[in-house]
XYZ file of C-alpha atoms in Angstrom:
739
model
C 139.077 182.967 87.860
C 138.832 183.473 84.236
C 141.572 184.313 81.799
C 141.438 186.663 78.859
C 139.607 183.992 76.709
C 137.318 182.951 79.550
C 138.895 179.485 80.029
C 138.099 177.967 83.238
C 140.905 177.701 85.838
C 141.214 177.268 89.496
C 140.283 180.233 91.717
C 143.796 181.139 92.796
C 145.630 184.457 92.513
C 146.786 185.722 89.219
C 150.498 186.241 90.332
C 153.067 184.048 88.761
C 155.318 181.981 91.106
C 157.151 178.784 91.245
C 155.398 175.493 91.614
C 158.289 173.565 93.024
C 159.220 169.909 92.280
C 161.552 169.408 95.299
C 164.296 171.973 94.811
C 163.634 172.392 91.111
C 160.913 175.063 90.252
C 158.670 175.127 87.265
C 157.573 178.692 86.353
C 153.810 179.149 85.655
C 151.660 182.099 85.191
C 147.954 181.977 85.863
C 145.400 183.055 83.290
C 147.836 183.118 80.283
C 147.694 181.195 76.888
C 150.701 179.156 76.061
C 152.953 181.845 74.559
C 153.320 180.108 71.203
C 149.754 178.804 70.816
C 149.235 180.967 67.773
C 151.071 181.299 64.549
C 152.335 184.856 65.142
C 155.823 183.738 66.150
C 156.333 180.341 64.797
C 154.845 179.974 61.223
C 157.430 178.118 59.222
C 157.828 176.043 56.097
C 160.165 173.232 56.933
C 161.231 169.980 55.241
C 158.920 170.679 52.368
C 155.836 170.772 54.746
C 153.572 173.636 55.569
C 153.466 174.636 59.319
C 151.042 177.392 60.058
C 151.694 176.978 63.808
C 153.057 174.719 66.520
C 150.031 172.513 66.302
C 149.458 171.803 62.583
C 151.616 170.519 59.774
C 150.104 169.908 56.340
C 151.948 167.575 54.007
C 151.939 167.717 50.183
C 149.676 164.635 50.068
C 147.052 166.403 52.094
C 147.743 164.622 55.497
C 147.122 167.057 58.318
C 149.300 166.207 61.298
C 147.810 167.715 64.642
C 149.493 167.766 67.953
C 147.691 166.316 71.011
C 148.906 168.027 74.123
C 147.386 165.868 76.784
C 148.016 162.379 78.202
C 145.697 159.750 76.765
C 144.667 157.317 79.578
C 141.357 156.177 78.207
C 139.330 159.296 78.460
C 139.576 160.013 74.579
C 141.495 163.375 74.495
C 143.750 162.106 71.801
C 140.672 162.408 69.634
C 138.792 165.297 71.265
C 141.457 167.885 71.359
C 142.705 167.444 67.797
C 139.024 167.439 66.600
C 138.671 171.003 67.971
C 141.429 172.248 65.638
C 140.277 170.036 62.651
C 136.756 171.432 62.820
C 137.742 175.141 62.836
C 140.359 174.702 60.138
C 137.996 172.504 58.056
C 140.338 169.573 57.910
C 139.103 166.380 56.300
C 139.195 163.894 59.336
C 140.019 160.826 57.148
C 143.380 162.726 56.437
C 144.058 163.793 59.979
C 147.050 162.194 61.749
C 147.450 162.745 65.578
C 150.862 162.994 67.320
C 151.458 163.063 70.933
C 153.080 166.469 71.944
C 156.636 166.620 73.268
C 157.184 168.034 76.766
C 156.995 171.757 76.057
C 154.642 173.730 78.256
C 155.499 176.984 76.416
C 153.860 175.681 73.393
C 151.418 173.065 74.651
C 150.483 173.937 78.192
C 146.952 173.939 79.298
C 145.794 177.535 79.961
C 143.192 176.215 82.265
C 145.761 174.326 84.411
C 148.436 176.764 85.368
C 149.777 176.875 81.839
C 151.626 173.547 82.237
C 151.083 170.123 80.717
C 149.201 168.228 83.207
C 146.132 166.027 82.487
C 143.668 165.658 85.300
C 140.929 167.305 87.304
C 138.615 167.150 84.309
C 140.353 170.255 83.145
C 141.659 169.174 79.808
C 138.722 169.962 77.413
C 137.639 172.885 79.545
C 140.989 174.490 79.384
C 141.994 173.779 75.738
C 138.514 174.079 74.219
C 138.625 177.776 73.106
C 142.377 178.117 72.577
C 142.556 175.092 70.323
C 139.423 176.379 68.305
C 141.203 179.663 67.910
C 144.326 177.712 66.695
C 142.186 176.055 64.110
C 140.400 179.288 63.043
C 143.817 181.008 62.600
C 145.052 177.964 60.511
C 141.940 178.289 58.384
C 142.577 181.967 57.748
C 146.202 181.205 56.855
C 145.089 178.687 54.232
C 142.647 181.295 52.805
C 145.301 183.904 52.520
C 147.770 181.517 50.929
C 145.225 180.442 48.392
C 144.239 184.048 47.647
C 147.924 184.542 46.662
C 147.967 181.357 44.630
C 144.790 182.169 42.696
C 145.492 185.849 42.722
C 141.893 186.445 44.056
C 140.500 188.479 47.040
C 140.409 186.503 50.237
C 136.815 187.621 50.573
C 135.844 185.446 47.601
C 137.219 182.279 49.204
C 135.635 179.819 51.695
C 136.719 176.454 53.167
C 135.191 173.035 52.969
C 136.735 169.931 54.567
C 140.218 169.633 52.992
C 139.588 172.341 50.437
C 139.543 175.969 49.818
C 137.009 177.107 47.269
C 136.796 180.203 45.177
C 133.014 180.859 45.612
C 132.320 182.707 42.276
C 133.986 180.079 40.039
C 133.824 177.074 42.268
C 137.616 176.544 41.732
C 138.838 174.081 44.324
C 142.224 173.702 45.729
C 143.126 170.972 48.246
C 145.176 171.588 51.433
C 147.846 169.407 50.048
C 148.138 171.583 46.962
C 148.273 174.616 49.120
C 151.037 172.984 51.134
C 152.937 172.500 47.934
C 152.316 175.803 46.070
C 151.458 178.273 49.024
C 153.445 180.594 51.243
C 152.537 181.628 54.701
C 151.806 185.305 54.668
C 153.732 187.896 56.605
C 152.198 189.497 58.649
C 150.019 186.697 59.604
C 146.264 187.152 59.730
C 144.927 187.589 63.204
C 141.798 186.231 64.609
C 139.418 186.549 67.722
C 136.524 184.641 69.118
C 134.368 186.354 66.564
C 136.004 184.308 63.876
C 135.030 181.010 65.450
C 132.448 178.879 63.795
C 128.845 178.868 65.108
C 127.467 175.518 66.168
C 125.479 175.148 63.027
C 128.603 175.342 61.009
C 130.428 172.599 62.843
C 131.364 169.376 60.980
C 132.566 167.294 63.887
C 131.886 168.968 67.171
C 128.653 167.306 68.555
C 127.685 166.262 65.002
C 129.583 162.983 64.404
C 130.880 160.324 66.782
C 134.271 159.848 65.179
C 136.225 156.679 65.948
C 138.559 157.348 68.670
C 142.206 157.690 67.493
C 143.618 155.496 70.340
C 141.402 152.428 70.088
C 142.759 150.630 67.005
C 146.300 150.352 68.304
C 144.986 149.125 71.580
C 142.876 146.452 69.782
C 145.698 145.308 67.572
C 148.391 145.517 70.369
C 150.624 148.100 68.616
C 149.798 150.814 71.234
C 152.899 151.694 73.250
C 152.153 152.017 76.954
C 154.950 152.900 79.426
C 155.310 149.213 80.315
C 156.012 148.325 76.576
C 158.869 150.628 75.956
C 161.934 148.828 74.492
C 165.252 150.558 73.751
C 168.560 149.444 72.521
C 170.936 148.067 75.263
C 168.228 148.532 77.866
C 168.578 147.351 81.420
C 165.750 146.665 83.998
C 165.362 147.957 87.497
C 163.580 147.283 90.580
C 163.201 149.176 93.849
C 162.546 147.909 97.450
C 160.751 150.522 99.477
C 160.365 150.342 103.256
C 157.136 148.848 104.688
C 156.516 152.142 106.592
C 156.870 155.269 104.614
C 159.674 157.630 105.474
C 162.118 155.024 106.756
C 165.473 154.068 105.130
C 167.685 150.980 105.012
C 169.743 150.541 108.300
C 171.637 147.509 107.075
C 171.658 145.758 103.614
C 172.889 142.321 103.061
C 173.121 141.735 99.302
C 175.617 138.979 99.379
C 173.129 136.575 97.712
C 171.291 139.028 95.603
C 174.371 140.349 93.747
C 175.289 136.824 92.650
C 172.032 136.265 90.772
C 172.922 135.798 87.114
C 172.246 138.933 85.136
C 172.433 141.396 87.977
C 174.551 144.472 87.093
C 174.373 146.613 90.256
C 172.649 147.011 93.711
C 172.463 150.524 95.021
C 171.132 152.215 98.232
C 168.755 154.986 97.441
C 167.440 157.819 99.795
C 164.176 155.992 100.025
C 165.176 152.264 99.481
C 167.310 149.816 97.612
C 167.519 149.756 93.789
C 168.547 146.686 91.818
C 169.710 146.867 88.071
C 169.957 143.829 85.883
C 169.990 142.566 82.348
C 166.528 140.959 82.622
C 163.377 141.679 84.625
C 163.450 138.313 86.030
C 166.907 138.742 87.406
C 165.812 141.843 89.201
C 162.716 140.075 90.654
C 164.865 137.195 91.899
C 167.420 139.583 93.498
C 164.808 141.536 95.061
C 163.564 138.482 96.765
C 167.052 137.574 98.066
C 168.000 140.969 99.488
C 167.984 141.052 103.400
C 167.211 144.622 104.502
C 166.759 145.928 108.117
C 164.902 149.316 108.075
C 164.944 152.176 110.456
C 162.045 152.500 112.810
C 161.887 156.218 113.462
C 159.164 157.400 110.937
C 156.221 159.297 112.346
C 154.038 157.195 110.140
C 154.414 154.320 112.563
C 151.687 156.102 114.415
C 149.365 155.935 111.594
C 146.559 153.541 111.882
C 143.544 154.463 109.619
C 140.863 152.807 111.711
C 141.657 154.918 114.890
C 142.469 158.170 112.842
C 139.065 158.193 111.181
C 137.516 158.448 114.560
C 139.889 161.255 115.552
C 138.936 163.059 112.372
C 135.258 162.504 113.088
C 135.731 164.028 116.485
C 137.672 166.962 115.113
C 134.944 167.612 112.513
C 132.087 167.466 115.139
C 133.948 169.518 117.716
C 132.634 173.080 116.805
C 135.304 174.662 119.092
C 138.012 173.660 116.543
C 137.884 176.222 113.794
C 139.175 175.607 110.238
C 139.826 177.489 107.051
C 136.717 178.617 105.187
C 136.313 177.310 101.687
C 132.735 178.814 101.468
C 131.306 181.594 103.629
C 127.805 182.754 102.709
C 126.125 184.439 105.677
C 126.366 183.344 109.243
C 125.484 179.668 109.057
C 126.181 178.754 112.679
C 123.963 181.590 113.871
C 121.096 180.606 111.664
C 121.409 177.021 112.731
C 121.448 177.968 116.288
C 118.035 179.756 115.939
C 116.487 177.095 113.779
C 113.488 174.967 114.764
C 114.955 171.632 113.421
C 118.474 170.402 113.505
C 119.866 167.709 111.191
C 123.424 166.580 112.123
C 125.452 163.766 110.781
C 129.020 162.627 110.151
C 130.207 161.043 106.914
C 133.500 158.979 106.765
C 135.449 157.767 103.837
C 138.458 155.376 103.918
C 141.631 155.486 101.907
C 141.360 154.025 98.421
C 143.977 152.764 95.920
C 144.062 153.814 92.240
C 144.126 150.276 90.832
C 145.291 151.381 87.396
C 145.504 148.332 85.024
C 149.051 149.322 84.197
C 151.301 149.429 87.396
C 153.689 152.306 87.804
C 156.673 152.198 85.506
C 159.087 154.498 83.717
C 162.282 154.219 81.570
C 165.117 156.672 81.767
C 168.413 157.395 80.067
C 170.922 159.622 81.696
C 173.885 160.694 79.449
C 176.398 163.575 79.220
C 173.834 165.349 76.980
C 171.065 165.231 79.477
C 168.007 163.026 80.503
C 165.386 161.357 78.478
C 162.349 159.814 80.232
C 159.736 157.544 78.632
C 156.786 157.390 80.988
C 153.013 157.042 81.346
C 152.847 160.408 82.904
C 149.786 162.675 83.482
C 152.191 165.643 84.019
C 155.085 166.013 81.449
C 155.953 169.483 82.922
C 156.312 168.071 86.454
C 158.117 164.984 85.182
C 160.784 167.319 83.650
C 161.228 168.949 86.976
C 161.312 165.623 88.833
C 163.842 164.104 86.506
C 166.042 167.239 86.519
C 166.166 167.211 90.313
C 166.969 163.682 90.620
C 169.571 163.747 87.827
C 171.091 166.898 89.134
C 170.593 168.953 86.025
C 168.202 171.580 84.642
C 164.773 171.085 83.082
C 166.053 172.263 79.650
C 168.300 169.157 79.510
C 165.327 166.780 80.170
C 163.029 165.347 77.460
C 159.943 163.611 78.346
C 158.281 161.104 75.955
C 154.710 160.590 77.060
C 153.462 157.170 76.214
C 149.843 155.724 76.429
C 148.584 155.518 80.091
C 146.951 152.311 81.196
C 144.726 154.260 83.560
C 145.710 157.370 85.571
C 143.083 158.647 88.064
C 145.579 161.155 89.450
C 148.350 158.494 90.410
C 150.462 159.183 87.334
C 150.933 162.902 88.242
C 153.358 161.758 91.115
C 157.072 161.506 90.990
C 158.086 158.290 92.662
C 158.036 156.050 89.514
C 159.954 158.618 87.668
C 162.537 159.113 90.411
C 163.050 155.281 90.360
C 163.990 155.153 86.682
C 166.192 158.251 86.767
C 167.991 157.278 89.968
C 168.923 153.929 88.600
C 169.844 155.250 85.099
C 172.334 157.607 86.792
C 174.105 154.578 88.103
C 174.636 153.069 84.573
C 175.156 156.331 82.598
C 174.577 155.771 78.998
C 172.306 152.789 79.242
C 168.553 153.151 79.526
C 166.791 151.569 82.519
C 163.135 150.491 82.782
C 161.650 150.092 86.063
C 158.230 148.312 86.477
C 156.596 148.034 89.796
C 154.978 144.771 90.901
C 151.387 144.911 91.796
C 152.130 144.542 95.445
C 154.529 147.448 95.345
C 151.894 149.346 93.575
C 149.150 148.531 96.193
C 151.443 149.094 99.214
C 153.098 152.383 98.137
C 150.225 154.361 96.524
C 149.365 157.889 97.126
C 145.782 157.113 98.286
C 142.702 159.262 98.364
C 142.556 160.995 101.748
C 141.072 159.619 104.859
C 138.120 162.006 105.390
C 135.580 162.808 108.019
C 132.849 165.322 107.253
C 130.419 166.874 109.794
C 127.282 168.336 108.388
C 124.786 170.466 110.403
C 121.608 171.922 108.778
C 119.005 174.109 110.407
C 115.400 174.058 109.270
C 112.590 176.413 109.978
C 109.312 175.021 111.194
C 107.972 174.987 107.687
C 110.958 173.004 106.491
C 113.013 175.776 104.754
C 116.857 175.517 105.216
C 118.063 178.329 107.231
C 121.640 177.348 107.488
C 124.103 174.746 106.191
C 127.451 174.052 107.928
C 129.871 171.564 106.361
C 133.191 170.658 108.071
C 135.766 168.602 106.249
C 138.528 167.127 108.404
C 141.370 165.557 106.295
C 144.975 165.949 105.548
C 146.176 168.059 102.598
C 147.145 166.997 99.101
C 148.338 170.437 98.019
C 150.445 170.692 101.187
C 152.610 168.009 99.637
C 152.280 168.345 95.990
C 151.823 172.070 95.420
C 153.099 173.965 98.555
C 153.001 177.443 97.052
C 149.332 176.858 96.007
C 148.391 175.660 99.562
C 150.295 178.722 101.104
C 148.844 181.143 98.733
C 145.368 179.928 99.719
C 145.969 180.498 103.392
C 146.150 176.701 104.315
C 142.927 175.893 102.253
C 143.176 172.775 100.169
C 140.356 173.336 97.633
C 140.743 169.884 95.934
C 140.071 168.304 99.298
C 136.988 170.385 99.841
C 135.818 170.604 96.275
C 132.212 169.501 95.855
C 130.999 170.973 99.168
C 130.436 174.246 97.363
C 127.131 173.620 95.531
C 124.612 175.510 93.586
C 121.613 174.575 95.914
C 120.017 177.899 96.873
C 120.070 178.506 100.597
C 120.469 181.691 102.626
C 123.493 180.727 104.609
C 126.245 178.201 103.721
C 129.614 177.586 105.280
C 132.343 175.017 104.397
C 135.451 174.684 106.687
C 138.516 172.714 106.071
C 140.163 171.303 109.191
C 143.646 169.921 108.251
C 144.773 166.688 109.990
C 148.415 166.487 109.570
C 149.544 162.831 110.235
C 152.187 162.512 107.642
C 151.080 159.820 105.266
C 151.429 160.845 101.533
C 147.989 161.285 100.133
C 147.022 162.202 96.628
C 144.513 162.797 93.758
C 142.048 160.114 93.129
C 139.421 160.158 90.504
C 136.964 163.043 91.315
C 139.103 163.849 94.338
C 137.005 165.895 96.819
C 133.845 165.619 94.892
C 133.984 161.750 95.146
C 133.195 162.103 98.988
C 131.810 165.587 99.555
C 128.794 164.821 97.241
C 128.363 161.690 99.435
C 127.666 163.884 102.464
C 125.732 166.587 100.609
C 123.303 164.351 98.743
C 122.647 162.142 101.652
C 121.814 165.140 103.861
C 119.520 166.409 101.134
C 117.647 163.100 101.330
C 117.542 163.287 105.161
C 116.006 166.738 104.773
C 113.388 165.422 102.431
C 112.617 162.652 104.773
C 112.259 165.077 107.808
C 109.817 167.148 105.599
C 107.990 163.977 104.316
C 108.472 165.168 100.765
C 109.861 163.368 97.645
C 113.669 163.660 97.508
C 113.393 164.777 93.824
C 110.976 167.473 94.869
C 113.439 168.641 97.548
C 116.253 169.083 94.990
C 114.018 170.794 92.491
C 112.972 173.331 95.062
C 116.608 174.120 95.990
C 117.380 174.339 92.266
C 114.575 176.756 91.245
C 116.906 179.064 89.519
C 119.111 176.415 87.850
C 117.199 175.217 84.751
C 119.941 172.883 83.585
C 120.174 171.186 86.930
C 116.530 170.706 87.135
C 116.418 169.266 83.610
C 118.856 166.484 84.424
C 116.973 165.571 87.680
C 113.644 165.682 85.884
C 114.869 163.580 82.971
C 116.463 160.926 85.169
C 113.393 160.720 87.291
C 111.278 160.034 84.193
C 113.884 157.582 82.815
C 113.796 155.492 85.966
C 109.970 155.430 86.340
C 110.811 157.025 89.811
C 107.323 156.571 91.406
C 106.833 152.873 90.559
C 107.475 150.587 93.540
C 109.869 147.636 93.036
C 109.413 144.518 94.853
C 112.468 143.963 97.201
C 114.285 146.875 95.665
C 114.324 150.737 95.972
C 115.625 153.699 94.080
C 117.914 156.371 95.315
C 118.653 159.749 93.646
C 121.580 161.972 93.817
C 122.704 165.183 91.849
C 126.069 166.775 91.224
C 127.432 169.896 89.745
C 130.974 168.824 89.704
C 133.512 169.817 87.008
C 131.196 172.153 85.315
C 128.621 169.619 84.360
C 125.127 168.930 85.679
C 124.607 165.190 86.407
C 121.835 163.210 88.103
C 121.854 159.506 88.873
C 119.216 157.026 90.070
C 120.369 153.678 91.336
C 118.178 150.606 91.812
C 119.349 148.643 94.782
C 118.542 145.517 96.839
C 120.207 144.295 100.013
C 120.782 140.776 101.509
C 119.716 141.329 105.052
C 121.391 138.071 106.115
C 124.936 138.764 104.851
C 124.722 142.637 104.388
C 125.568 142.467 100.580
C 124.200 145.400 98.582
C 123.527 144.956 94.824
C 123.103 147.579 92.352
C 120.785 146.374 89.532
C 120.439 149.290 87.201
C 121.556 152.914 86.979
C 120.020 155.757 85.087
C 121.910 158.901 84.540
C 121.385 162.211 82.781
C 124.266 164.586 82.188
C 124.532 168.276 80.693
C 128.086 168.572 79.677
C 127.444 171.914 77.833
C 128.503 171.296 74.359
C 128.694 167.506 73.808
C 131.838 167.354 71.760
C 131.718 163.583 71.227
C 128.489 162.094 72.556
C 129.522 158.450 72.245
C 132.611 159.036 74.190
C 130.675 161.045 76.798
C 128.509 157.938 77.333
C 131.629 155.785 77.637
C 133.198 158.108 80.164
C 129.897 158.223 82.277
C 129.682 154.508 82.228
C 133.343 153.951 83.326
C 133.086 156.545 86.116
C 129.735 155.126 87.377
C 131.358 151.709 87.504
C 134.375 153.015 89.335
C 132.069 154.859 91.646
C 130.012 151.755 92.521
C 133.397 149.947 93.176
C 134.718 152.435 95.606
C 131.357 152.959 97.443
C 130.741 149.159 97.925
C 134.221 147.540 98.149
C 137.420 149.557 97.924
C 139.382 150.134 101.040
C 143.063 150.601 102.101
C 143.790 149.842 105.705
C 146.959 151.184 107.367
C 148.050 149.684 110.696
C 150.963 151.196 112.490
C 152.056 152.711 109.201
C 151.950 149.397 107.171
C 149.443 148.877 104.375
C 147.630 145.671 104.946
C 146.500 145.068 101.385
C 148.816 143.679 98.679
C 147.069 142.617 95.523
C 143.595 142.183 94.277
C 143.059 139.172 96.616
C 142.917 141.711 99.464
C 142.064 145.007 97.663
C 138.508 144.216 96.451
C 137.274 145.790 93.275
C 133.997 145.420 91.489
C 133.735 142.370 89.215
C 132.204 142.184 85.857
C 129.317 140.233 87.078
C 128.484 142.918 89.606
C 128.334 145.799 87.098
C 124.723 146.842 86.661
C 122.843 147.892 83.496
C 123.735 151.525 82.878
C 121.497 153.875 80.920
C 122.966 157.316 79.941
C 121.097 160.329 78.633
C 123.111 163.273 77.340
C 121.329 166.641 77.481
C 124.037 168.768 75.726
C 123.751 172.402 74.933
C 125.973 173.578 72.022
C 125.750 177.180 73.217
C 127.454 176.301 76.548
C 131.238 175.762 76.950
C 132.146 172.021 77.679
C 132.510 170.626 81.075
C 135.038 167.996 82.148
C 133.763 164.402 81.604
C 136.271 161.869 82.796
C 135.102 162.102 86.453
C 131.458 163.426 86.318
C 129.729 160.187 86.646
C 131.474 159.215 89.980
C 130.332 161.616 92.575
C 126.594 161.023 92.468
C 126.517 157.201 92.251
C 127.532 156.446 95.945
C 125.089 158.734 97.552
C 122.340 157.338 95.186
C 123.153 153.963 96.441
C 123.070 155.109 100.109
C 119.761 156.933 99.453
C 118.227 153.890 97.876
C 119.257 151.790 100.738
C 117.648 154.248 103.145
C 114.298 154.069 101.217
C 114.502 150.418 101.207
C 115.140 150.002 104.974
C 112.691 152.577 106.321
C 115.454 155.098 106.961
C 118.528 153.210 107.797
C 121.563 155.409 106.897
C 124.956 154.288 105.574
C 127.447 157.089 106.366
C 130.877 155.407 105.864
C 132.583 154.484 102.407
C 132.948 151.728 101.541
C 129.503 150.091 102.330
C 131.107 146.820 103.655
C 128.735 144.008 104.706
C 129.502 144.471 108.375
C 128.688 148.280 108.080
C 125.364 147.441 106.278
C 124.432 145.036 108.971
C 125.221 147.455 111.628
C 123.032 150.107 109.913
C 120.247 147.429 109.592
C 120.441 146.610 113.196
C 120.271 150.215 114.328
């Protein structure tokens, strides 16, 4: 679905409804700009400053303060989004100051993400790109009209340069600081449209200069404030013990020793565990160790064992008598496959994975008679307002959210549990702030993991090797059923973040994708690239199997299927060239994969070797090409691609959460394996941007193709042995080698 400004949003109905945060509703309307994005209703001159709109303030000294509406978690949006306004208004970047927005969806919500403040899904730049440029263009127009009044000249004789308005005939120049001091904001305000936006050749910053990221200096010198760094007067500390099995509650609590720990203020029972409040974090840790709790044992999650469930999911996916909800329906794929000459059929499995953010979950809250304040590294300030209001028993207008820097997000910080902890404990000591910091063990054992998924893919080929039908069945639990029930219901039981990526731009006559929900109760959530992180694994490995069946080059196979997609073909051709694709490597092989996820075109080639004795796979080098549309900040795009590829290798080779009878078996990085610095390959990134195209998302684009590229390299290295289960653990590699 497109809104009036052609900003990308999810393909869901246009009707407004309540996205619920428990019993508290957050009203959203699809396809609308934030109602106060433009200056029409909010232009003011306050405190001696010049405020043309809710996004920009110009001080008398020429400082231009620009609001950044999204959460900064290492992806660079604190630079990219203000840069869009700065370029269109012709601000001088050296005089730009960036400020994190307050929690105010009406002003700062993302029109590409339900109109709320939520950072994720690679929707941030896509959603804000055109609206923020329009904000900048109108700011520039307001400055021109103010200057016309100051100079008593026609506005048609004026133009802007960075930080200046210039009277073209006389070359009289007046700085933005002077305009702030002398000018008035006209009434009525000048109105603008997309026709007033700059053309690419007029840009100063977008795609032209790699500006230093706003967030980096403070991270280097230690002054950056993450959630874990928040310090407030008279602050207390909190800790929460959760049950080993989700959904259970304390049956008995013996706190006789714990409450006598020096510095402990209070121990309270919560609906989901036991909370501890103390004067120091050390006291809460000590008390936590001394609590004796017996838990109830009636949770349905006690029946949850991931190793056996993945087999049940596999059977459900391959059992064609079980029907699901269609995510894609192009022609009659099943009929086409039934009448085909060649059948390719395979199952692809992926285990749970943990977010492993550098900063563990944390939040600080203050509950008073005036309302609630929350300081949190949150991806979703709008939802955090709703969560905090419900937990505190108040309304969202009484909740103020301060979004700090995030030490990694990957979808985990859009959740409510860490916010609930802080608000629940702050209620118990009204008037004093409480900061709760999870231990790494709690963070690992109580995550909202990526879903357990089984995919069954069936492809029919004609005798000449042409694809006649593609059937893709995804068996997994639902994320939306838990996090956004109205969206799930509105879609008729389809979870399009679980199936995303299975809808591709390869050209074939019939294509069907079915979602088969497996409801076993464990909370699962958004994880970097969400569905695309595993659906592209299945798709791209099957494409290679088709090429092998036809005895043609895997790159040629993809180029044939992308005959009408010049941007897709270009990234594949460029990556093949970069990697010297046809050159044999002694003891190594190359694998290729392509992805069209998040609006970008991306191809990756991985150079891989395998130790046939112990089953260890090593990735030596990765070449990748990406077409992000307009490359707003190329250097940052390269950084995002490198980070996502590294993360993708880590989850493809090592990362795995095991649940046995409802209990998570991993507890820290000694048992949850992530990639080590010595295992990161050389990564070469080529950016094939096109300034005439709208930008894609970038934070997740590099992850989906790298896993299948590794699997496809392994198959070429081993004469066709196939890896079909994430992660590629040594025992799974040895099993594939031994047939």
